[in-house]
Structure formats: structure tokens, C-alpha cells
Amino acid sequence: MFNGMNIAFLSGSSQNDQFLEWSKMHNFFYTSNLYPTEEAAFDALNNDSVDAVVMGSLSNQKGYKIIGKFDYEPFYFMTSKQNKELLIALDNAITNIKISNPSFEFLLHKKYYENSHINKDPLFTRQEAEYIKTCGTIIIGQLPNRYPLSHYDYESNKLEGINEDLLSLISEISGLKFEYKPIALTEKPLSALKDNKFDMVAGILKTEELQKDPLFSISDTLFKSNIVLVTTNGNHFNPYKHYKIAVKTSFEAMQNYINSNYPNFDIIYYTTDEECLDAIVNGNADIMLQNVYVVNYLLQKPKYESLNIFPQNFIDENSCIATLSKNNPLLLSIINKTLAVIDDQQRRTIVLDNTIAKPYQFTLSDISYKYKAVLIVGILSLLILCLMFLVIFKMKIKNFQMMEEKNQQLMDTLIQADEASKAKSRFLARMSHEIRTPMNAIVGLTEIAKKHLTDPNRIEQYLSKIDSASHVLLNIINDVLDMSAIKNNKLKIAHEKFDMKKIINSITAIYYNQCKQKGIKLEVISACLTHEILIGDSLRVNQIILNLISNASKFTPAGGKIRFEITEKAYKKQTIFIRIIVSDTGIGMTPEMLTRLFNTFEQENANTAQQYGGSGLGLSIVKNLVELMHGSISVESKKGVGSMFTVDLPFSIPEIDELSSSKSINDLRVLVVDNDCASRIYMTSILDRINVQYDIATTTEQTVKMLSTADKAGKHYDICFIDCKASFADSITLTKNIRKIYDKKALVIILSAYDISEIGENMATSGADIFLQKPLLQSTVFNMLISLTDKNYIKETFHKESYDFHGKKVLLAEDNALNTEIAIELLNSVNLNVDHAENGQIAVDKFLTAPIGTYDIILMDIQMPVMNGYQATKTIRSSSHPNAKSIPIFAMTADAFTENVAEALSAGMNGHIAKPIDTHILYRTLCNCLRQA
């Protein structure tokens, strides 16, 4: 707009060179006209010889307006070299004036230089006026934490301060529309501008480096102030010393200035001004650099009482507005022209409105800090008074509280006793019903039997039913004891070697006939079980499986099916995970019942107990046992369809030799006769694993034909496996027909079934050599084949267990007369000579005084008067009797928990027999022990 003007200058004025530098910086071109006097220059302006005059002031002229300002003209004090102290005093005085009254220069300029005829409206070109109408809103970035220059007011949610008021005045005068947005505390303003986050940024320090940077364009000075140094009281500033300078991260221009001019300073960056001041207070920094207005405001906080401003300016801070050079230059031109018409009075008013008019507001934390000594004394005094009051108050209420506590304790004890009484009553009522049911059968059948003493058949029926009822009663008692031990954390899990095969065979033997009598098909699957010798608690594993199969049998009607499957799931680091699945096609359960299935005494409804029996403890015990063994249990069930229980248990594996085949087994030829596909696959999978050759026949005709064909070809079969199905007569007939053709030297015939009683005496007449009880396990088949090749397999025949211990003598320690009578009768029935001792002391005396070899075994009760069974055993073992260490001693007691067994063994006993006495266990134990002797 002003390029090409004719301008009048005073000859020899220093302002001419200053204007020349300013015009080069702003790309301003003009024609220079020199005049000897100020009057001549203004005459040339009046007669239109020139367009403007460059002057220092209009204080002596009227009727003219200022169209632009280009530079300060500084004035200085001068002293002689010998009077440096005066010069320092003057410098300090000027600095203190500026610190104490930042508006001093405004007031001074107003008083002597301000001209009331300055034009208030900038002169815009047509292009600039059009730009103002069409440019839209300009986004200006501002630092949000530089009070009072610019700060973010959280109550009004907008930026406020001197810079914002100046920008708003520019907007009001020029017509430009501005929107102010805060710059992130961790971001540098020029970097944000470079990333196009804003159209412009305001409050940027105007430095020579920034003016020369081609990437940015800057406005004329927006606001003039000073940068000062802040340090602790008593410190002096030496620009040649090494200092740690605290500078805000966003104060990019100051960082550049320090790096360029003071390389001996180390810059420490902080996010906020308060962090910088805190660093000085804490000794992490020596000096802080910041605007005098910002510092004056912050130093009013009591926590910065130890800080002060150096009595001299560091540098002048001429802040400006920056934009990218690529942006439209009309915007900066408009802003510069607007800045030119804003007079000092307006600037001073804005400064006063943001400083003196808005003094620092002391906060509660400021007051607490400033008067902390008084507050501490006051608080301590108040605390002492409160403590005294509390002591007096506590003394008054102590007796009351003690009485209340005693009353509460009595009340709690009463409530607990009441709850315990109710729980005991509920338990006794439930158990009374469960126990009385089998007891009623025992008592009633005993009375009936007395009336039919002459009828042996009836007597045998009644005794059989009494035996069943007694076992039901024993199971209830065992369940109650197990549940009690579990609830009191007294049930221990054993960690001993056991044979899973024996557990499976035992359970199959127990339930196969029961299921058969009810018309239920029991299927046992164990083909995938290759590790049969495990380390764990065989008693609890047996108990878990028995409970699950018992439940399935109880709730499965005739015509249904129960499947018991045991498989290996994983094998990791000498630990094997066994999965036990018991499924049935029984009555199933509702979803609601599944949520409380494992609670104690839980049954679906009252009719369940009446119709199916049971105490409701079995599954609760199963779940607790599984968890004690670090396993898991889950159940799936659907009403009217059936249920499936899945148990996963971990076991350790003992270090034993794996089964290996031998040449003799490899040479065997086996014919498998089985018309059931699943059973056939099960058997052949075992033979595959031990590398035995086999063929398959599914019918009687095919069996006879294959035997005959093989014999004619000179490749006769060594062994014929025949699986007995429901039609046992066919299996027996087939066996007899085969035996007519082949004698026992030519062919070994093996029958397999779940129960030997299914075959009965027919086995002896059928011509079969060996009977194998199902389910068949790999080790059973392997060991049997090895024995056959070694010619030492004992061929089994159908027989009942029978025992005869003639010539053997037992010392029985038992204090209860009825138990003594029962035990003596059971022992005499197998021809054992019994010597009875009424307590442990008598047992010890009899043993110690008896000659060597008098007793073959000692059966020791535990709970006895004078001396219990443990003490008696320890006394015997520690005695000098020749048989003291070798004689077998077995506990025969009603203490039947795992820890009781362990205690018996630790006392020196050889084993444990639980009461009530199971004669099979008793006789088998005696047989094993006395045979070894």
C-alpha cells in the first residue's frame, strides 16, 4: 500500500539509518528526500512535495496522523569510568522501577509522546478489505499456562490474558475473526504451527533467528515486556559462570537464545512455570528465565518466598504473531496495520486489566504454607485438647463398652448355641430317618426270623436281607464320618502305589450282577488305559467311582444303560491325568437341581428319597474328595434323558518297566471269537499293542471253519478267545464243539465274561482252560500270554473262596464283649485258635510271657482301657522277645480314617482292618500273612 512513497528525512538524523534497516526487513521501497530542518520537512508535506515525514515525535506538531512506527530511540545515563558504582545503582533503580511498575514506560510515553490525533482506523487496500470479508475464522494457538499473558480459564473454558485481549482488539478494529485454542503443554508452539494445527500462534518471542527463518512470517511487535532471571535470595548472576537454567518445554525461542549466547548454561526442561520455580526451591536448578509479568504473579505464592528477581533485565521480550510463510501475506499486512493504530493507552489499559485489576487470589494451601507454624501450633493444641477430651470420654464409656461387649458376647454365644442346636437338630432328624430305615429292616427281620427258626429257607432269606440292610447302614455311617472329616479338614489323601486294574475289576464284580438283576446293561470301557500301576489314594478313587455308579444304578430304570469309561487324557512329567466318565440313561435332572447337586443332603424333592433312597451325601463327598485330590468334576444332565459325570484326576507314575513283547508271544496265533463290534475292537486293540497275531470270527460256523482250515494248512491256532454274551449257552456249546475236535494240548480255550457266576459249573465241563474277568486290561492279557508261553499259567476253575488256618494261633486284643464274641466266632470258623486279651496291657503281658512261636498273628483293637492298641504295639515292638520284630500285628478297629491307618503303621503295625469286619478282607489278610509266615 505504501511502497513507492516520497518520504522526507532530517539531514544527519540517526533515525534515517534505523528506518533504512526497518524498510529492508519489511520489504518497503521509498524515495528519500533530505531537509535541513523539521519545519522544511513539514512544509514539503503541506505542499505535497512528499507523502510522509520520518520524525521521532509529533509532540510539537498538530493536525497530523501517524501511519506507522518503526523503532525505539533509546536514551542512556552516562558516567565517568571512575564512577561505576553510580552506574550500577542507576541500572538497578531502572530495573526495580520496571519490576515494581511494569506499566511505567506506558505512563511515561503517554505523558510526553502520545498524540491525541493518531488515526484510530487502519487504512486497508481493496484486496485486504476483500480478504477480511472472505477469510473466515482464523485459528490462533496460545500457551495456556503463562498468566497473565495467556492462560486457560477452566470456569469459562476459554483462553484469557493480555495476548488474548490484544488479539480481540485487533479483531474488533480490523474485522478479522479469531478463535483461540490452547497449545499442548509438552508441545512447542512453532512445531505445532509447522504441523498445521493452527493458522497462527501468538505470544512468540521475536528473535533475529525467527525473522530470518524462511519457513515462518511474523508480525510487528504484539506486546513489549522483559525477560528476567529468578533465583534464590542472596544469589548474584554472573553470565560467565556455569548455571542450570530451568526453562519451560514450550519456550522454544528462549531455548534457542540460550544455546546461541550462553553455551556455558545447562538447560533443564519443565512442563510448567511452577515446576521451574519448584526446581530452584529444591536445588535442582539455579535460575529460571521468564517474562516479568508471569514471574511477578507466581512469586506472590508463599511457597516461593525464598526466591527473588535479579535487579536487571536479561533480555527484552518483544512478542509477535507467527504464521507459515506460504500463507496469504495479506493476513499479516492487515494485522500489522491494525497494530499500528493501537495506541499505548489501549495497551496500558489491557495490561492493567490483567494485572492490577486481577490480583493473585490466595488459596487455602497458600495460607496453610504461609502460616504453617501458627497452624501447626494451633493444630497440636487442638489435638492435645481433643486427646484430653477423648481420654476423659473413653474413661467414662469404658465401663459401658465393657458391659456392652460382655452382653454382645453373651448374645453371640447364645445365637451360636441356638444355631448349633438347630443345625444339630436338623442333622439328627435327617440322620435319624436315614439310619432308622435300615435299622427297622434289621430289627424287623430279626424278629420275623425268630418265628421261623425251623424253616432254613426263610432264615437264609431274612439273613440275606439283614446283611443288605446292614451294609446300607454302614454306608450311611461312613458317609457321615467322611463328611465330618472333610468339613473339619481332617481327611487326608494317601499317596501310595496301587493297581487301577484291581479297582476296575472289583467295581465291575460288585455292580455287574446288581445291574443285571435290575435289567440294566453295564458297559465298562478301559481300552485306552495303558498305565495301570499308579500312585495315589486307591481307597478314595474306589469311593468316588462307587458313588457315581451307585447313583447311576439307583436312578436308571430297567432297560436302561450305564457306561463306565476310564481313559488317559495327558501324561506330563511323571504325572498322568485319568478321566473317569459315568453316564446313564436314567431319569436325569433339572437345571435347577444341577445348581445345588453337590450340596450336602440335597435331593431333587422329598419323593426322591422315598422312591430311590439315599442320604444326599454321596455326591457332596465325591466333589470334596475330587478337590482334595486336585482334580475336577463336571456334570451334564437332561430331565428324562440321563446324566453324565466326568471326573479328571492326576496321579503320579511309579518307575516301572514298560510291558514289552517277546519272541514267543509274537509267534502265537490267536483266534478272537466275538460278534459284538465294540467288544471286538476293544480286544484286538490290546493284541495290537502287544504285537500278537490274530484273526477274527463272528459266528459259530465261521469259528469252526477257520479252525479247520488253519489246521489243514499246518498253521493251527494256539489260543481261542471266546467272549461270553447274553446267550451263554451258545458260548458253552461252541466251546464243547471245539474241544471235541482239538484236545487241550493243541488249543487253549479262554472264556471272558464280567462274572464267573454267569458260566458257573459249565466251565469245568465245557472244556475251557482259562476264565478272564472283564473288563480285560492290557496287563492282564499280556501276563496271561507270557505265562502260557512259559508253561506256568495256573488254569482257573470255578470255585468259591474257602480258608482253613488249622494249626495257627491268633492273639485277639478286644475289650468289648460283643465284639469279642463276633471276632472269636469268625476266627474259629476258619479253624484259627484264638487267645483273648481284655485290654492292651494284658495283650502285652501274654505275648511277652509266651514261648517263641506261640502266636502267629496279633489282632489289636485301638480304643481299650489301661493301655490302647498303639501303646501296646509300641511296647511289643520295643521288647526283647525274639518274635517282637517279626510277628504280624494288625489294627482291627472302628477308627477307619486315612490318618488312623497312617497312625497304625507309624506305631509299628503291619496293616489295618476296619470295623464292622468284612470277612473277605479279614480272611484274605490272614491268608496272605500266614502263608508268608
PDB file of C-alpha atoms in Angstrom, residues 658-816:
ATOM      1  CA  GLU A 658       7.057-100.912  30.401  1.00  0.00           C
ATOM      2  CA  LEU A 659       5.354-104.004  29.026  1.00  0.00           C
ATOM      3  CA  SER A 660       7.415-105.412  26.202  1.00  0.00           C
ATOM      4  CA  SER A 661       6.600-108.166  23.824  1.00  0.00           C
ATOM      5  CA  SER A 662       8.721-111.241  23.390  1.00  0.00           C
ATOM      6  CA  LYS A 663       9.545-113.571  20.526  1.00  0.00           C
ATOM      7  CA  SER A 664       7.403-116.334  21.988  1.00  0.00           C
ATOM      8  CA  ILE A 665       4.330-114.045  22.132  1.00  0.00           C
ATOM      9  CA  ASN A 666       4.999-112.816  18.608  1.00  0.00           C
ATOM     10  CA  ASP A 667       4.860-116.420  17.366  1.00  0.00           C
ATOM     11  CA  LEU A 668       1.432-117.080  18.871  1.00  0.00           C
ATOM     12  CA  ARG A 669      -1.610-117.287  16.585  1.00  0.00           C
ATOM     13  CA  VAL A 670      -4.841-116.186  18.222  1.00  0.00           C
ATOM     14  CA  LEU A 671      -8.453-116.501  17.065  1.00  0.00           C
ATOM     15  CA  VAL A 672     -10.818-113.914  18.568  1.00  0.00           C
ATOM     16  CA  VAL A 673     -14.464-115.040  18.606  1.00  0.00           C
ATOM     17  CA  ASP A 674     -16.812-112.128  19.274  1.00  0.00           C
ATOM     18  CA  ASN A 675     -19.963-110.982  17.498  1.00  0.00           C
ATOM     19  CA  ASP A 676     -20.048-107.569  19.208  1.00  0.00           C
ATOM     20  CA  CYS A 677     -18.217-104.903  17.198  1.00  0.00           C
ATOM     21  CA  ALA A 678     -17.251-102.631  20.115  1.00  0.00           C
ATOM     22  CA  SER A 679     -16.058-105.534  22.257  1.00  0.00           C
ATOM     23  CA  ARG A 680     -14.130-106.990  19.317  1.00  0.00           C
ATOM     24  CA  ILE A 681     -12.338-103.702  18.588  1.00  0.00           C
ATOM     25  CA  TYR A 682     -11.503-103.386  22.278  1.00  0.00           C
ATOM     26  CA  MET A 683      -9.880-106.855  22.392  1.00  0.00           C
ATOM     27  CA  THR A 684      -7.983-106.524  19.110  1.00  0.00           C
ATOM     28  CA  SER A 685      -6.584-103.116  20.124  1.00  0.00           C
ATOM     29  CA  ILE A 686      -4.957-104.782  23.146  1.00  0.00           C
ATOM     30  CA  LEU A 687      -3.474-107.531  20.944  1.00  0.00           C
ATOM     31  CA  ASP A 688      -2.186-104.892  18.505  1.00  0.00           C
ATOM     32  CA  ARG A 689      -0.350-103.040  21.258  1.00  0.00           C
ATOM     33  CA  ILE A 690       1.463-106.180  22.438  1.00  0.00           C
ATOM     34  CA  ASN A 691       2.224-107.333  18.848  1.00  0.00           C
ATOM     35  CA  VAL A 692       0.227-110.563  18.844  1.00  0.00           C
ATOM     36  CA  GLN A 693      -1.067-112.028  15.545  1.00  0.00           C
ATOM     37  CA  TYR A 694      -4.816-112.639  15.463  1.00  0.00           C
ATOM     38  CA  ASP A 695      -7.802-113.419  13.240  1.00  0.00           C
ATOM     39  CA  ILE A 696     -11.464-112.668  13.882  1.00  0.00           C
ATOM     40  CA  ALA A 697     -14.560-114.856  13.774  1.00  0.00           C
ATOM     41  CA  THR A 698     -18.053-113.564  14.447  1.00  0.00           C
ATOM     42  CA  THR A 699     -20.184-116.728  14.243  1.00  0.00           C
ATOM     43  CA  THR A 700     -20.005-120.329  15.413  1.00  0.00           C
ATOM     44  CA  GLU A 701     -19.849-121.664  11.837  1.00  0.00           C
ATOM     45  CA  GLN A 702     -17.069-119.220  10.900  1.00  0.00           C
ATOM     46  CA  THR A 703     -15.113-120.193  14.025  1.00  0.00           C
ATOM     47  CA  VAL A 704     -15.218-123.925  13.318  1.00  0.00           C
ATOM     48  CA  LYS A 705     -14.389-123.368   9.631  1.00  0.00           C
ATOM     49  CA  MET A 706     -11.372-121.096  10.387  1.00  0.00           C
ATOM     50  CA  LEU A 707     -10.013-123.579  12.959  1.00  0.00           C
ATOM     51  CA  SER A 708     -10.346-126.442  10.485  1.00  0.00           C
ATOM     52  CA  THR A 709      -8.828-124.526   7.568  1.00  0.00           C
ATOM     53  CA  ALA A 710      -5.846-123.375   9.666  1.00  0.00           C
ATOM     54  CA  ASP A 711      -5.277-126.928  10.908  1.00  0.00           C
ATOM     55  CA  LYS A 712      -5.268-128.392   7.384  1.00  0.00           C
ATOM     56  CA  ALA A 713      -2.823-125.687   6.233  1.00  0.00           C
ATOM     57  CA  GLY A 714      -0.473-126.515   9.079  1.00  0.00           C
ATOM     58  CA  LYS A 715      -0.997-123.072  10.631  1.00  0.00           C
ATOM     59  CA  HIS A 716      -3.123-124.051  13.598  1.00  0.00           C
ATOM     60  CA  TYR A 717      -4.206-121.523  16.226  1.00  0.00           C
ATOM     61  CA  ASP A 718      -2.572-121.639  19.662  1.00  0.00           C
ATOM     62  CA  ILE A 719      -5.288-119.763  21.553  1.00  0.00           C
ATOM     63  CA  CYS A 720      -9.002-119.175  21.004  1.00  0.00           C
ATOM     64  CA  PHE A 721     -10.598-116.210  22.846  1.00  0.00           C
ATOM     65  CA  ILE A 722     -14.364-116.625  23.226  1.00  0.00           C
ATOM     66  CA  ASP A 723     -16.384-113.730  24.654  1.00  0.00           C
ATOM     67  CA  CYS A 724     -19.477-114.775  26.579  1.00  0.00           C
ATOM     68  CA  LYS A 725     -22.527-112.680  25.758  1.00  0.00           C
ATOM     69  CA  ALA A 726     -26.087-112.801  26.920  1.00  0.00           C
ATOM     70  CA  SER A 727     -26.587-116.238  25.294  1.00  0.00           C
ATOM     71  CA  PHE A 728     -24.124-118.125  27.472  1.00  0.00           C
ATOM     72  CA  ALA A 729     -25.458-121.457  26.269  1.00  0.00           C
ATOM     73  CA  ASP A 730     -24.191-120.715  22.742  1.00  0.00           C
ATOM     74  CA  SER A 731     -20.733-119.895  24.088  1.00  0.00           C
ATOM     75  CA  ILE A 732     -20.622-123.093  26.160  1.00  0.00           C
ATOM     76  CA  THR A 733     -21.882-125.188  23.221  1.00  0.00           C
ATOM     77  CA  LEU A 734     -19.229-123.636  20.929  1.00  0.00           C
ATOM     78  CA  THR A 735     -16.527-124.416  23.480  1.00  0.00           C
ATOM     79  CA  LYS A 736     -17.644-128.049  23.789  1.00  0.00           C
ATOM     80  CA  ASN A 737     -17.750-128.468  19.988  1.00  0.00           C
ATOM     81  CA  ILE A 738     -14.231-127.043  19.596  1.00  0.00           C
ATOM     82  CA  ARG A 739     -12.917-129.281  22.356  1.00  0.00           C
ATOM     83  CA  LYS A 740     -14.289-132.395  20.604  1.00  0.00           C
ATOM     84  CA  ILE A 741     -12.051-131.572  17.647  1.00  0.00           C
ATOM     85  CA  TYR A 742      -8.944-130.249  19.450  1.00  0.00           C
ATOM     86  CA  ASP A 743      -7.531-131.570  22.689  1.00  0.00           C
ATOM     87  CA  LYS A 744      -6.063-129.297  25.361  1.00  0.00           C
ATOM     88  CA  LYS A 745      -2.526-129.765  24.108  1.00  0.00           C
ATOM     89  CA  ALA A 746      -3.400-128.493  20.650  1.00  0.00           C
ATOM     90  CA  LEU A 747      -5.521-125.469  21.597  1.00  0.00           C
ATOM     91  CA  VAL A 748      -6.022-123.337  24.696  1.00  0.00           C
ATOM     92  CA  ILE A 749      -9.571-122.017  25.016  1.00  0.00           C
ATOM     93  CA  ILE A 750     -10.120-118.817  27.066  1.00  0.00           C
ATOM     94  CA  LEU A 751     -13.560-117.593  28.084  1.00  0.00           C
ATOM     95  CA  SER A 752     -14.182-113.966  29.134  1.00  0.00           C
ATOM     96  CA  ALA A 753     -17.173-112.537  30.971  1.00  0.00           C
ATOM     97  CA  TYR A 754     -17.981-109.925  33.606  1.00  0.00           C
ATOM     98  CA  ASP A 755     -18.800-112.521  36.230  1.00  0.00           C
ATOM     99  CA  ILE A 756     -17.658-116.139  36.549  1.00  0.00           C
ATOM    100  CA  SER A 757     -21.013-116.988  38.064  1.00  0.00           C
ATOM    101  CA  GLU A 758     -22.543-116.440  34.619  1.00  0.00           C
ATOM    102  CA  ILE A 759     -20.714-119.575  33.497  1.00  0.00           C
ATOM    103  CA  GLY A 760     -20.821-121.460  36.769  1.00  0.00           C
ATOM    104  CA  GLU A 761     -20.100-125.168  36.812  1.00  0.00           C
ATOM    105  CA  ASN A 762     -20.432-125.268  32.996  1.00  0.00           C
ATOM    106  CA  MET A 763     -16.841-124.056  32.729  1.00  0.00           C
ATOM    107  CA  ALA A 764     -15.455-127.282  34.127  1.00  0.00           C
ATOM    108  CA  THR A 765     -17.479-129.450  31.696  1.00  0.00           C
ATOM    109  CA  SER A 766     -17.209-127.150  28.671  1.00  0.00           C
ATOM    110  CA  GLY A 767     -13.567-127.850  28.045  1.00  0.00           C
ATOM    111  CA  ALA A 768     -12.439-124.244  28.563  1.00  0.00           C
ATOM    112  CA  ASP A 769      -8.979-123.828  30.064  1.00  0.00           C
ATOM    113  CA  ILE A 770      -8.980-120.298  31.479  1.00  0.00           C
ATOM    114  CA  PHE A 771     -11.562-117.745  32.587  1.00  0.00           C
ATOM    115  CA  LEU A 772     -10.736-113.983  32.329  1.00  0.00           C
ATOM    116  CA  GLN A 773     -12.917-111.499  34.130  1.00  0.00           C
ATOM    117  CA  LYS A 774     -13.951-108.461  32.114  1.00  0.00           C
ATOM    118  CA  PRO A 775     -13.116-105.703  31.563  1.00  0.00           C
ATOM    119  CA  LEU A 776      -9.927-107.032  30.015  1.00  0.00           C
ATOM    120  CA  LEU A 777      -6.877-104.840  30.565  1.00  0.00           C
ATOM    121  CA  GLN A 778      -3.640-104.886  28.602  1.00  0.00           C
ATOM    122  CA  SER A 779      -1.530-106.146  31.512  1.00  0.00           C
ATOM    123  CA  THR A 780      -3.992-109.000  32.226  1.00  0.00           C
ATOM    124  CA  VAL A 781      -3.850-110.303  28.660  1.00  0.00           C
ATOM    125  CA  PHE A 782      -0.090-109.771  28.391  1.00  0.00           C
ATOM    126  CA  ASN A 783       0.743-111.556  31.645  1.00  0.00           C
ATOM    127  CA  MET A 784      -1.599-114.426  30.785  1.00  0.00           C
ATOM    128  CA  LEU A 785       0.037-114.938  27.348  1.00  0.00           C
ATOM    129  CA  ILE A 786       3.550-114.777  28.836  1.00  0.00           C
ATOM    130  CA  SER A 787       2.571-117.358  31.429  1.00  0.00           C
ATOM    131  CA  LEU A 788       1.141-119.641  28.739  1.00  0.00           C
ATOM    132  CA  THR A 789       4.326-119.497  26.675  1.00  0.00           C
ATOM    133  CA  ASP A 790       6.353-120.263  29.818  1.00  0.00           C
ATOM    134  CA  LYS A 791       4.012-123.222  30.604  1.00  0.00           C
ATOM    135  CA  ASN A 792       3.372-121.988  34.127  1.00  0.00           C
ATOM    136  CA  TYR A 793      -0.109-120.493  33.953  1.00  0.00           C
ATOM    137  CA  ILE A 794      -2.439-121.945  36.556  1.00  0.00           C
ATOM    138  CA  LYS A 795      -5.685-122.778  34.816  1.00  0.00           C
ATOM    139  CA  GLU A 796      -8.617-121.406  36.732  1.00  0.00           C
ATOM    140  CA  THR A 797     -11.760-123.314  37.548  1.00  0.00           C
ATOM    141  CA  PHE A 798     -14.989-122.212  39.109  1.00  0.00           C
ATOM    142  CA  HIS A 799     -14.772-122.324  42.866  1.00  0.00           C
ATOM    143  CA  LYS A 800     -15.779-120.375  45.917  1.00  0.00           C
ATOM    144  CA  GLU A 801     -13.275-118.903  48.368  1.00  0.00           C
ATOM    145  CA  SER A 802     -12.504-121.230  51.270  1.00  0.00           C
ATOM    146  CA  TYR A 803      -9.976-120.822  54.072  1.00  0.00           C
ATOM    147  CA  ASP A 804      -8.518-123.242  56.619  1.00  0.00           C
ATOM    148  CA  PHE A 805      -5.934-121.989  59.131  1.00  0.00           C
ATOM    149  CA  HIS A 806      -5.683-125.181  61.122  1.00  0.00           C
ATOM    150  CA  GLY A 807      -2.682-125.137  63.471  1.00  0.00           C
ATOM    151  CA  LYS A 808      -2.410-121.325  63.580  1.00  0.00           C
ATOM    152  CA  LYS A 809      -2.929-119.252  66.723  1.00  0.00           C
ATOM    153  CA  VAL A 810      -4.027-115.603  66.992  1.00  0.00           C
ATOM    154  CA  LEU A 811      -3.824-113.219  69.976  1.00  0.00           C
ATOM    155  CA  LEU A 812      -7.006-111.094  69.957  1.00  0.00           C
ATOM    156  CA  ALA A 813      -6.928-107.812  71.977  1.00  0.00           C
ATOM    157  CA  GLU A 814     -10.533-106.588  72.351  1.00  0.00           C
ATOM    158  CA  ASP A 815     -12.291-105.008  75.335  1.00  0.00           C
ATOM    159  CA  ASN A 816     -15.913-105.133  74.076  1.00  0.00           C
TER     160      ASN A 816
END
